[in-house]
Amino acid sequence: MCSSDLWRGLSFLLRSSRQLAEPHLRNLVEKETYRPISILVPAYNEEKTIVGTVQSLLNLRFPEFEIIVVSDGSNDRTLSLLDEAFQLEAQSPAHRKLIETKPVEAVYRSRLHPRLVVLEKERGGKADALNAGLNFARFPLVCHVDADSVVEGDALLRGARIFGDDERVVAVGGGIRPLNGSVVADGRVEVSKVPKSWLERFQVVEYARAFGARAGWGSWNSLLLISGAFGIFRRESLLQIGGHRPVTVAEDLDLVVRLHRFHRDESIPYRIVSLPETMCWTQVPSDFRSLRRQRNRWHRGLWEVLWNARGMLLRPRYGRLGLVVLPYFWLFEGLAPLVEVAGYLSIPLLMLSGAFDPVVVLSLALIATCFGLLLSFIGLLAETLRDGGRGRTVREQGLLVVAACLELLGFRQLLALERLWATFQLGRRRGRWGEVRRHEFGREVVELPATRSMDATSLEIEEPVELDEEKVKKEVGGSA
């Protein structure tokens, strides 16, 4: 990541904030302009968060959408809690199997909300669960949402607008913010609060820094990653590349790279866009063991994808992607832990050998520290600009500034060691995710009395189109 990426993302934020004003969002609900969306929610043992996530999705302001929750071999109370909350009713499991997946054992539809469908299938992993949901999806756009996330009320409106404006767009991502500590009401984040633990605060800084840079890559049409927590895709494009590859632990990164490669190989004009606005809030690990497992998986997944895409490296036919972006990810993401740890180890070796020059070493350390802080502060500034009236207090902003400084003293070094260790585990831990602890929204997120959020009332959008249950049954039966 470099400062130019963040500056480019910041300027894109300012431009897009004008383009995404309320009048533009209102135009999306006109009959001829919007495209209906199928929301896919893969869930494996998500009993602590699944009901809250589905409730937040049901509250989304969009004219026509369906929610498909895929219980991927869950052995906890995920399915029973969904049944208790939404009164599920068994449906025919017949469907067109456009992509091969593990068997779907049962299909349910909510009697309270006909737009909600729940699939129960044999365990196959997150990518396989998304493919199963894609087989059942009926609409031209599909939105991937993690089961521990809260989606912004106007996220679909903002994402769908991009597809309506440009037929070349095949995927749209957005800003993801840590949910930990925030105030949630009626399935929506009302107030952005700073978490209580420093471990979580460090991750808030990391997310602000990372998503600011992604907007910059997106402006080059060179975005490699749309987070699995939230992304909207053209269904036809996903089917053309065969959906997700179940063999990787970085299904989100792998999917976007394959979309790039397919369209470049077929000489099809396309765009992959990252919106800087906050689209979704997701839980981040609250204990170091879960964080280590997460970052270990992320780095193993990065290497898997980079290796699979090695045929694109330094090839002019892939444009900036092959000549700039992939080399950057090899050098400054994949190999970064090795270089960083080697730098730390070189200091005592230089001291023992008598070649240690304190002026040179301290000068280099100061330059690197200031550059890292600059990236963090730009990311936090961009996050403040897009906060939408839910800004943090001056004290909370100060805590994040302190966190940006403290993360350089131990936190960053420990994660570098974990990522380095992950590099040497590629063969032994291929396809293994590692468990990450979840918390109920009510335990870490302060719940307020249910209220209508400002974005719902100010846009004056009609209630989402209710699906005709009999019509849906006929369509599902006829497509089998």
PDB file of N, CA and C in Angstrom, residues 265-348:
ATOM      1  N   ASP A 265      -8.973 -12.130 -21.068  1.00  0.00           N
ATOM      2  CA  ASP A 265      -8.729 -13.197 -22.042  1.00  0.00           C
ATOM      3  C   ASP A 265      -9.741 -13.158 -23.183  1.00  0.00           C
ATOM      4  N   GLU A 266     -10.990 -12.820 -22.860  1.00  0.00           N
ATOM      5  CA  GLU A 266     -12.046 -12.792 -23.872  1.00  0.00           C
ATOM      6  C   GLU A 266     -12.193 -11.427 -24.531  1.00  0.00           C
ATOM      7  N   SER A 267     -11.348 -10.478 -24.136  1.00  0.00           N
ATOM      8  CA  SER A 267     -11.390  -9.103 -24.686  1.00  0.00           C
ATOM      9  C   SER A 267     -12.777  -8.479 -24.535  1.00  0.00           C
ATOM     10  N   ILE A 268     -13.396  -8.689 -23.370  1.00  0.00           N
ATOM     11  CA  ILE A 268     -14.709  -8.130 -23.064  1.00  0.00           C
ATOM     12  C   ILE A 268     -14.518  -6.892 -22.190  1.00  0.00           C
ATOM     13  N   PRO A 269     -15.004  -5.726 -22.600  1.00  0.00           N
ATOM     14  CA  PRO A 269     -14.885  -4.530 -21.741  1.00  0.00           C
ATOM     15  C   PRO A 269     -15.591  -4.757 -20.408  1.00  0.00           C
ATOM     16  N   TYR A 270     -14.969  -4.315 -19.335  1.00  0.00           N
ATOM     17  CA  TYR A 270     -15.549  -4.538 -18.009  1.00  0.00           C
ATOM     18  C   TYR A 270     -15.000  -3.513 -17.038  1.00  0.00           C
ATOM     19  N   ARG A 271     -15.689  -3.400 -15.906  1.00  0.00           N
ATOM     20  CA  ARG A 271     -15.210  -2.577 -14.801  1.00  0.00           C
ATOM     21  C   ARG A 271     -15.502  -3.285 -13.493  1.00  0.00           C
ATOM     22  N   ILE A 272     -14.557  -3.191 -12.555  1.00  0.00           N
ATOM     23  CA  ILE A 272     -14.755  -3.669 -11.187  1.00  0.00           C
ATOM     24  C   ILE A 272     -14.525  -2.466 -10.286  1.00  0.00           C
ATOM     25  N   VAL A 273     -15.543  -2.098  -9.527  1.00  0.00           N
ATOM     26  CA  VAL A 273     -15.580  -0.812  -8.833  1.00  0.00           C
ATOM     27  C   VAL A 273     -15.563  -1.013  -7.326  1.00  0.00           C
ATOM     28  N   SER A 274     -14.861  -0.122  -6.630  1.00  0.00           N
ATOM     29  CA  SER A 274     -14.904  -0.092  -5.166  1.00  0.00           C
ATOM     30  C   SER A 274     -15.435   1.265  -4.731  1.00  0.00           C
ATOM     31  N   LEU A 275     -16.577   1.278  -4.057  1.00  0.00           N
ATOM     32  CA  LEU A 275     -17.129   2.518  -3.531  1.00  0.00           C
ATOM     33  C   LEU A 275     -16.512   2.809  -2.171  1.00  0.00           C
ATOM     34  N   PRO A 276     -16.113   4.040  -1.906  1.00  0.00           N
ATOM     35  CA  PRO A 276     -15.476   4.354  -0.631  1.00  0.00           C
ATOM     36  C   PRO A 276     -16.448   4.454   0.530  1.00  0.00           C
ATOM     37  N   GLU A 277     -17.751   4.620   0.248  1.00  0.00           N
ATOM     38  CA  GLU A 277     -18.705   4.755   1.342  1.00  0.00           C
ATOM     39  C   GLU A 277     -18.834   3.454   2.120  1.00  0.00           C
ATOM     40  N   THR A 278     -19.171   3.575   3.397  1.00  0.00           N
ATOM     41  CA  THR A 278     -19.398   2.399   4.226  1.00  0.00           C
ATOM     42  C   THR A 278     -20.645   1.673   3.739  1.00  0.00           C
ATOM     43  N   MET A 279     -20.497   0.409   3.394  1.00  0.00           N
ATOM     44  CA  MET A 279     -21.609  -0.405   2.910  1.00  0.00           C
ATOM     45  C   MET A 279     -22.016  -1.472   3.921  1.00  0.00           C
ATOM     46  N   CYS A 280     -21.085  -1.845   4.789  1.00  0.00           N
ATOM     47  CA  CYS A 280     -21.337  -2.988   5.653  1.00  0.00           C
ATOM     48  C   CYS A 280     -20.458  -2.897   6.891  1.00  0.00           C
ATOM     49  N   TRP A 281     -20.961  -3.452   7.982  1.00  0.00           N
ATOM     50  CA  TRP A 281     -20.226  -3.524   9.245  1.00  0.00           C
ATOM     51  C   TRP A 281     -20.071  -4.994   9.620  1.00  0.00           C
ATOM     52  N   THR A 282     -18.875  -5.385  10.013  1.00  0.00           N
ATOM     53  CA  THR A 282     -18.635  -6.788  10.308  1.00  0.00           C
ATOM     54  C   THR A 282     -17.870  -6.944  11.611  1.00  0.00           C
ATOM     55  N   GLN A 283     -18.088  -8.068  12.264  1.00  0.00           N
ATOM     56  CA  GLN A 283     -17.354  -8.335  13.501  1.00  0.00           C
ATOM     57  C   GLN A 283     -15.897  -8.660  13.185  1.00  0.00           C
ATOM     58  N   VAL A 284     -14.998  -8.110  13.975  1.00  0.00           N
ATOM     59  CA  VAL A 284     -13.579  -8.459  13.877  1.00  0.00           C
ATOM     60  C   VAL A 284     -13.204  -9.258  15.122  1.00  0.00           C
ATOM     61  N   PRO A 285     -12.165 -10.069  15.042  1.00  0.00           N
ATOM     62  CA  PRO A 285     -11.781 -10.893  16.202  1.00  0.00           C
ATOM     63  C   PRO A 285     -11.508 -10.047  17.433  1.00  0.00           C
ATOM     64  N   SER A 286     -12.008 -10.518  18.568  1.00  0.00           N
ATOM     65  CA  SER A 286     -11.824  -9.798  19.824  1.00  0.00           C
ATOM     66  C   SER A 286     -10.771 -10.449  20.716  1.00  0.00           C
ATOM     67  N   ASP A 287     -10.226 -11.590  20.281  1.00  0.00           N
ATOM     68  CA  ASP A 287      -9.139 -12.230  21.031  1.00  0.00           C
ATOM     69  C   ASP A 287      -8.005 -12.535  20.061  1.00  0.00           C
ATOM     70  N   PHE A 288      -6.787 -12.556  20.581  1.00  0.00           N
ATOM     71  CA  PHE A 288      -5.620 -12.659  19.715  1.00  0.00           C
ATOM     72  C   PHE A 288      -5.526 -14.010  19.024  1.00  0.00           C
ATOM     73  N   ARG A 289      -6.016 -15.056  19.649  1.00  0.00           N
ATOM     74  CA  ARG A 289      -5.957 -16.376  19.025  1.00  0.00           C
ATOM     75  C   ARG A 289      -6.800 -16.409  17.746  1.00  0.00           C
ATOM     76  N   SER A 290      -8.018 -15.855  17.815  1.00  0.00           N
ATOM     77  CA  SER A 290      -8.872 -15.793  16.624  1.00  0.00           C
ATOM     78  C   SER A 290      -8.265 -14.900  15.558  1.00  0.00           C
ATOM     79  N   LEU A 291      -7.649 -13.789  15.989  1.00  0.00           N
ATOM     80  CA  LEU A 291      -7.030 -12.884  15.031  1.00  0.00           C
ATOM     81  C   LEU A 291      -5.880 -13.567  14.303  1.00  0.00           C
ATOM     82  N   ARG A 292      -5.062 -14.316  15.037  1.00  0.00           N
ATOM     83  CA  ARG A 292      -3.952 -15.046  14.418  1.00  0.00           C
ATOM     84  C   ARG A 292      -4.465 -16.019  13.363  1.00  0.00           C
ATOM     85  N   ARG A 293      -5.516 -16.749  13.699  1.00  0.00           N
ATOM     86  CA  ARG A 293      -6.075 -17.718  12.746  1.00  0.00           C
ATOM     87  C   ARG A 293      -6.598 -17.017  11.498  1.00  0.00           C
ATOM     88  N   GLN A 294      -7.266 -15.889  11.709  1.00  0.00           N
ATOM     89  CA  GLN A 294      -7.805 -15.152  10.569  1.00  0.00           C
ATOM     90  C   GLN A 294      -6.690 -14.676   9.645  1.00  0.00           C
ATOM     91  N   ARG A 295      -5.647 -14.047  10.216  1.00  0.00           N
ATOM     92  CA  ARG A 295      -4.577 -13.509   9.391  1.00  0.00           C
ATOM     93  C   ARG A 295      -3.747 -14.624   8.752  1.00  0.00           C
ATOM     94  N   ASN A 296      -3.622 -15.741   9.436  1.00  0.00           N
ATOM     95  CA  ASN A 296      -2.947 -16.894   8.855  1.00  0.00           C
ATOM     96  C   ASN A 296      -3.693 -17.353   7.604  1.00  0.00           C
ATOM     97  N   ARG A 297      -5.008 -17.465   7.708  1.00  0.00           N
ATOM     98  CA  ARG A 297      -5.817 -17.885   6.553  1.00  0.00           C
ATOM     99  C   ARG A 297      -5.738 -16.862   5.433  1.00  0.00           C
ATOM    100  N   TRP A 298      -5.839 -15.581   5.776  1.00  0.00           N
ATOM    101  CA  TRP A 298      -5.765 -14.545   4.750  1.00  0.00           C
ATOM    102  C   TRP A 298      -4.464 -14.647   3.957  1.00  0.00           C
ATOM    103  N   HIS A 299      -3.341 -14.858   4.660  1.00  0.00           N
ATOM    104  CA  HIS A 299      -2.059 -14.861   3.950  1.00  0.00           C
ATOM    105  C   HIS A 299      -1.884 -16.139   3.141  1.00  0.00           C
ATOM    106  N   ARG A 300      -2.340 -17.261   3.666  1.00  0.00           N
ATOM    107  CA  ARG A 300      -2.287 -18.490   2.860  1.00  0.00           C
ATOM    108  C   ARG A 300      -3.154 -18.338   1.614  1.00  0.00           C
ATOM    109  N   GLY A 301      -4.324 -17.733   1.780  1.00  0.00           N
ATOM    110  CA  GLY A 301      -5.199 -17.509   0.639  1.00  0.00           C
ATOM    111  C   GLY A 301      -4.584 -16.577  -0.393  1.00  0.00           C
ATOM    112  N   LEU A 302      -3.886 -15.539   0.086  1.00  0.00           N
ATOM    113  CA  LEU A 302      -3.214 -14.620  -0.827  1.00  0.00           C
ATOM    114  C   LEU A 302      -2.202 -15.355  -1.696  1.00  0.00           C
ATOM    115  N   TRP A 303      -1.385 -16.209  -1.066  1.00  0.00           N
ATOM    116  CA  TRP A 303      -0.386 -16.941  -1.836  1.00  0.00           C
ATOM    117  C   TRP A 303      -1.026 -17.917  -2.811  1.00  0.00           C
ATOM    118  N   GLU A 304      -2.121 -18.572  -2.409  1.00  0.00           N
ATOM    119  CA  GLU A 304      -2.813 -19.484  -3.314  1.00  0.00           C
ATOM    120  C   GLU A 304      -3.271 -18.754  -4.579  1.00  0.00           C
ATOM    121  N   VAL A 305      -3.874 -17.573  -4.382  1.00  0.00           N
ATOM    122  CA  VAL A 305      -4.402 -16.815  -5.511  1.00  0.00           C
ATOM    123  C   VAL A 305      -3.271 -16.276  -6.379  1.00  0.00           C
ATOM    124  N   LEU A 306      -2.233 -15.740  -5.752  1.00  0.00           N
ATOM    125  CA  LEU A 306      -1.106 -15.212  -6.527  1.00  0.00           C
ATOM    126  C   LEU A 306      -0.452 -16.318  -7.355  1.00  0.00           C
ATOM    127  N   TRP A 307      -0.331 -17.496  -6.777  1.00  0.00           N
ATOM    128  CA  TRP A 307       0.279 -18.598  -7.516  1.00  0.00           C
ATOM    129  C   TRP A 307      -0.611 -19.035  -8.679  1.00  0.00           C
ATOM    130  N   ASN A 308      -1.916 -19.111  -8.451  1.00  0.00           N
ATOM    131  CA  ASN A 308      -2.832 -19.495  -9.521  1.00  0.00           C
ATOM    132  C   ASN A 308      -2.857 -18.458 -10.650  1.00  0.00           C
ATOM    133  N   ALA A 309      -2.559 -17.195 -10.298  1.00  0.00           N
ATOM    134  CA  ALA A 309      -2.579 -16.116 -11.293  1.00  0.00           C
ATOM    135  C   ALA A 309      -1.185 -15.790 -11.820  1.00  0.00           C
ATOM    136  N   ARG A 310      -0.226 -16.662 -11.591  1.00  0.00           N
ATOM    137  CA  ARG A 310       1.147 -16.360 -11.998  1.00  0.00           C
ATOM    138  C   ARG A 310       1.271 -16.188 -13.515  1.00  0.00           C
ATOM    139  N   GLY A 311       0.357 -16.798 -14.280  1.00  0.00           N
ATOM    140  CA  GLY A 311       0.389 -16.651 -15.726  1.00  0.00           C
ATOM    141  C   GLY A 311       0.057 -15.246 -16.197  1.00  0.00           C
ATOM    142  N   MET A 312      -0.488 -14.412 -15.306  1.00  0.00           N
ATOM    143  CA  MET A 312      -0.825 -13.028 -15.662  1.00  0.00           C
ATOM    144  C   MET A 312       0.320 -12.075 -15.341  1.00  0.00           C
ATOM    145  N   LEU A 313       1.281 -12.538 -14.563  1.00  0.00           N
ATOM    146  CA  LEU A 313       2.331 -11.669 -14.039  1.00  0.00           C
ATOM    147  C   LEU A 313       3.226 -11.134 -15.166  1.00  0.00           C
ATOM    148  N   LEU A 314       3.382  -9.814 -15.196  1.00  0.00           N
ATOM    149  CA  LEU A 314       4.277  -9.112 -16.133  1.00  0.00           C
ATOM    150  C   LEU A 314       3.921  -9.351 -17.601  1.00  0.00           C
ATOM    151  N   ARG A 315       2.645  -9.652 -17.868  1.00  0.00           N
ATOM    152  CA  ARG A 315       2.212  -9.836 -19.257  1.00  0.00           C
ATOM    153  C   ARG A 315       1.419  -8.613 -19.708  1.00  0.00           C
ATOM    154  N   PRO A 316       1.857  -7.938 -20.765  1.00  0.00           N
ATOM    155  CA  PRO A 316       1.203  -6.701 -21.202  1.00  0.00           C
ATOM    156  C   PRO A 316      -0.272  -6.853 -21.546  1.00  0.00           C
ATOM    157  N   ARG A 317      -0.707  -8.028 -21.971  1.00  0.00           N
ATOM    158  CA  ARG A 317      -2.115  -8.190 -22.339  1.00  0.00           C
ATOM    159  C   ARG A 317      -3.051  -7.968 -21.154  1.00  0.00           C
ATOM    160  N   TYR A 318      -2.527  -8.078 -19.929  1.00  0.00           N
ATOM    161  CA  TYR A 318      -3.343  -7.839 -18.734  1.00  0.00           C
ATOM    162  C   TYR A 318      -3.194  -6.419 -18.205  1.00  0.00           C
ATOM    163  N   GLY A 319      -2.518  -5.568 -18.977  1.00  0.00           N
ATOM    164  CA  GLY A 319      -2.453  -4.145 -18.663  1.00  0.00           C
ATOM    165  C   GLY A 319      -1.846  -3.867 -17.298  1.00  0.00           C
ATOM    166  N   ARG A 320      -2.419  -2.862 -16.613  1.00  0.00           N
ATOM    167  CA  ARG A 320      -1.911  -2.481 -15.289  1.00  0.00           C
ATOM    168  C   ARG A 320      -1.966  -3.638 -14.307  1.00  0.00           C
ATOM    169  N   LEU A 321      -2.966  -4.509 -14.503  1.00  0.00           N
ATOM    170  CA  LEU A 321      -3.128  -5.634 -13.585  1.00  0.00           C
ATOM    171  C   LEU A 321      -1.883  -6.527 -13.594  1.00  0.00           C
ATOM    172  N   GLY A 322      -1.400  -6.862 -14.789  1.00  0.00           N
ATOM    173  CA  GLY A 322      -0.242  -7.741 -14.890  1.00  0.00           C
ATOM    174  C   GLY A 322       1.080  -7.050 -14.694  1.00  0.00           C
ATOM    175  N   LEU A 323       1.158  -5.757 -15.056  1.00  0.00           N
ATOM    176  CA  LEU A 323       2.428  -5.040 -15.026  1.00  0.00           C
ATOM    177  C   LEU A 323       2.678  -4.287 -13.728  1.00  0.00           C
ATOM    178  N   VAL A 324       1.593  -3.922 -13.020  1.00  0.00           N
ATOM    179  CA  VAL A 324       1.752  -3.107 -11.812  1.00  0.00           C
ATOM    180  C   VAL A 324       1.150  -3.794 -10.577  1.00  0.00           C
ATOM    181  N   VAL A 325      -0.127  -4.149 -10.664  1.00  0.00           N
ATOM    182  CA  VAL A 325      -0.854  -4.586  -9.468  1.00  0.00           C
ATOM    183  C   VAL A 325      -0.357  -5.932  -8.955  1.00  0.00           C
ATOM    184  N   LEU A 326      -0.278  -6.930  -9.815  1.00  0.00           N
ATOM    185  CA  LEU A 326       0.179  -8.245  -9.350  1.00  0.00           C
ATOM    186  C   LEU A 326       1.629  -8.217  -8.858  1.00  0.00           C
ATOM    187  N   PRO A 327       2.560  -7.544  -9.565  1.00  0.00           N
ATOM    188  CA  PRO A 327       3.908  -7.431  -8.984  1.00  0.00           C
ATOM    189  C   PRO A 327       3.901  -6.742  -7.623  1.00  0.00           C
ATOM    190  N   TYR A 328       3.050  -5.725  -7.490  1.00  0.00           N
ATOM    191  CA  TYR A 328       2.941  -5.049  -6.189  1.00  0.00           C
ATOM    192  C   TYR A 328       2.513  -6.042  -5.114  1.00  0.00           C
ATOM    193  N   PHE A 329       1.502  -6.852  -5.394  1.00  0.00           N
ATOM    194  CA  PHE A 329       1.007  -7.798  -4.387  1.00  0.00           C
ATOM    195  C   PHE A 329       2.037  -8.889  -4.086  1.00  0.00           C
ATOM    196  N   TRP A 330       2.799  -9.318  -5.081  1.00  0.00           N
ATOM    197  CA  TRP A 330       3.858 -10.284  -4.809  1.00  0.00           C
ATOM    198  C   TRP A 330       4.907  -9.687  -3.869  1.00  0.00           C
ATOM    199  N   LEU A 331       5.348  -8.462  -4.174  1.00  0.00           N
ATOM    200  CA  LEU A 331       6.467  -7.863  -3.440  1.00  0.00           C
ATOM    201  C   LEU A 331       6.062  -7.259  -2.100  1.00  0.00           C
ATOM    202  N   PHE A 332       4.933  -6.511  -2.085  1.00  0.00           N
ATOM    203  CA  PHE A 332       4.589  -5.720  -0.904  1.00  0.00           C
ATOM    204  C   PHE A 332       3.469  -6.316  -0.049  1.00  0.00           C
ATOM    205  N   GLU A 333       2.892  -7.438  -0.490  1.00  0.00           N
ATOM    206  CA  GLU A 333       1.904  -8.143   0.333  1.00  0.00           C
ATOM    207  C   GLU A 333       2.386  -9.561   0.636  1.00  0.00           C
ATOM    208  N   GLY A 334       2.658 -10.328  -0.410  1.00  0.00           N
ATOM    209  CA  GLY A 334       3.077 -11.711  -0.196  1.00  0.00           C
ATOM    210  C   GLY A 334       4.415 -11.842   0.500  1.00  0.00           C
ATOM    211  N   LEU A 335       5.436 -11.128  -0.003  1.00  0.00           N
ATOM    212  CA  LEU A 335       6.790 -11.238   0.552  1.00  0.00           C
ATOM    213  C   LEU A 335       7.052 -10.256   1.683  1.00  0.00           C
ATOM    214  N   ALA A 336       6.097  -9.367   1.956  1.00  0.00           N
ATOM    215  CA  ALA A 336       6.306  -8.332   2.973  1.00  0.00           C
ATOM    216  C   ALA A 336       6.680  -8.899   4.350  1.00  0.00           C
ATOM    217  N   PRO A 337       6.002  -9.953   4.847  1.00  0.00           N
ATOM    218  CA  PRO A 337       6.388 -10.468   6.180  1.00  0.00           C
ATOM    219  C   PRO A 337       7.838 -10.957   6.229  1.00  0.00           C
ATOM    220  N   LEU A 338       8.295 -11.588   5.148  1.00  0.00           N
ATOM    221  CA  LEU A 338       9.673 -12.075   5.111  1.00  0.00           C
ATOM    222  C   LEU A 338      10.653 -10.913   5.197  1.00  0.00           C
ATOM    223  N   VAL A 339      10.407  -9.857   4.423  1.00  0.00           N
ATOM    224  CA  VAL A 339      11.290  -8.692   4.425  1.00  0.00           C
ATOM    225  C   VAL A 339      11.248  -8.000   5.784  1.00  0.00           C
ATOM    226  N   GLU A 340      10.039  -7.869   6.345  1.00  0.00           N
ATOM    227  CA  GLU A 340       9.884  -7.156   7.614  1.00  0.00           C
ATOM    228  C   GLU A 340      10.589  -7.890   8.754  1.00  0.00           C
ATOM    229  N   VAL A 341      10.342  -9.191   8.857  1.00  0.00           N
ATOM    230  CA  VAL A 341      10.970  -9.970   9.926  1.00  0.00           C
ATOM    231  C   VAL A 341      12.485 -10.006   9.745  1.00  0.00           C
ATOM    232  N   ALA A 342      12.944 -10.123   8.496  1.00  0.00           N
ATOM    233  CA  ALA A 342      14.390 -10.103   8.235  1.00  0.00           C
ATOM    234  C   ALA A 342      15.008  -8.775   8.669  1.00  0.00           C
ATOM    235  N   GLY A 343      14.272  -7.692   8.477  1.00  0.00           N
ATOM    236  CA  GLY A 343      14.759  -6.385   8.917  1.00  0.00           C
ATOM    237  C   GLY A 343      14.910  -6.309  10.422  1.00  0.00           C
ATOM    238  N   TYR A 344      13.926  -6.869  11.148  1.00  0.00           N
ATOM    239  CA  TYR A 344      14.024  -6.856  12.616  1.00  0.00           C
ATOM    240  C   TYR A 344      15.216  -7.688  13.089  1.00  0.00           C
ATOM    241  N   LEU A 345      15.420  -8.866  12.460  1.00  0.00           N
ATOM    242  CA  LEU A 345      16.510  -9.749  12.878  1.00  0.00           C
ATOM    243  C   LEU A 345      17.878  -9.181  12.526  1.00  0.00           C
ATOM    244  N   SER A 346      17.933  -8.331  11.510  1.00  0.00           N
ATOM    245  CA  SER A 346      19.231  -7.793  11.090  1.00  0.00           C
ATOM    246  C   SER A 346      19.817  -6.818  12.108  1.00  0.00           C
ATOM    247  N   ILE A 347      18.955  -6.200  12.921  1.00  0.00           N
ATOM    248  CA  ILE A 347      19.454  -5.201  13.878  1.00  0.00           C
ATOM    249  C   ILE A 347      20.401  -5.822  14.905  1.00  0.00           C
ATOM    250  N   PRO A 348      19.974  -6.893  15.623  1.00  0.00           N
ATOM    251  CA  PRO A 348      20.944  -7.477  16.572  1.00  0.00           C
ATOM    252  C   PRO A 348      22.160  -8.072  15.877  1.00  0.00           C
TER     253      PRO A 348
END
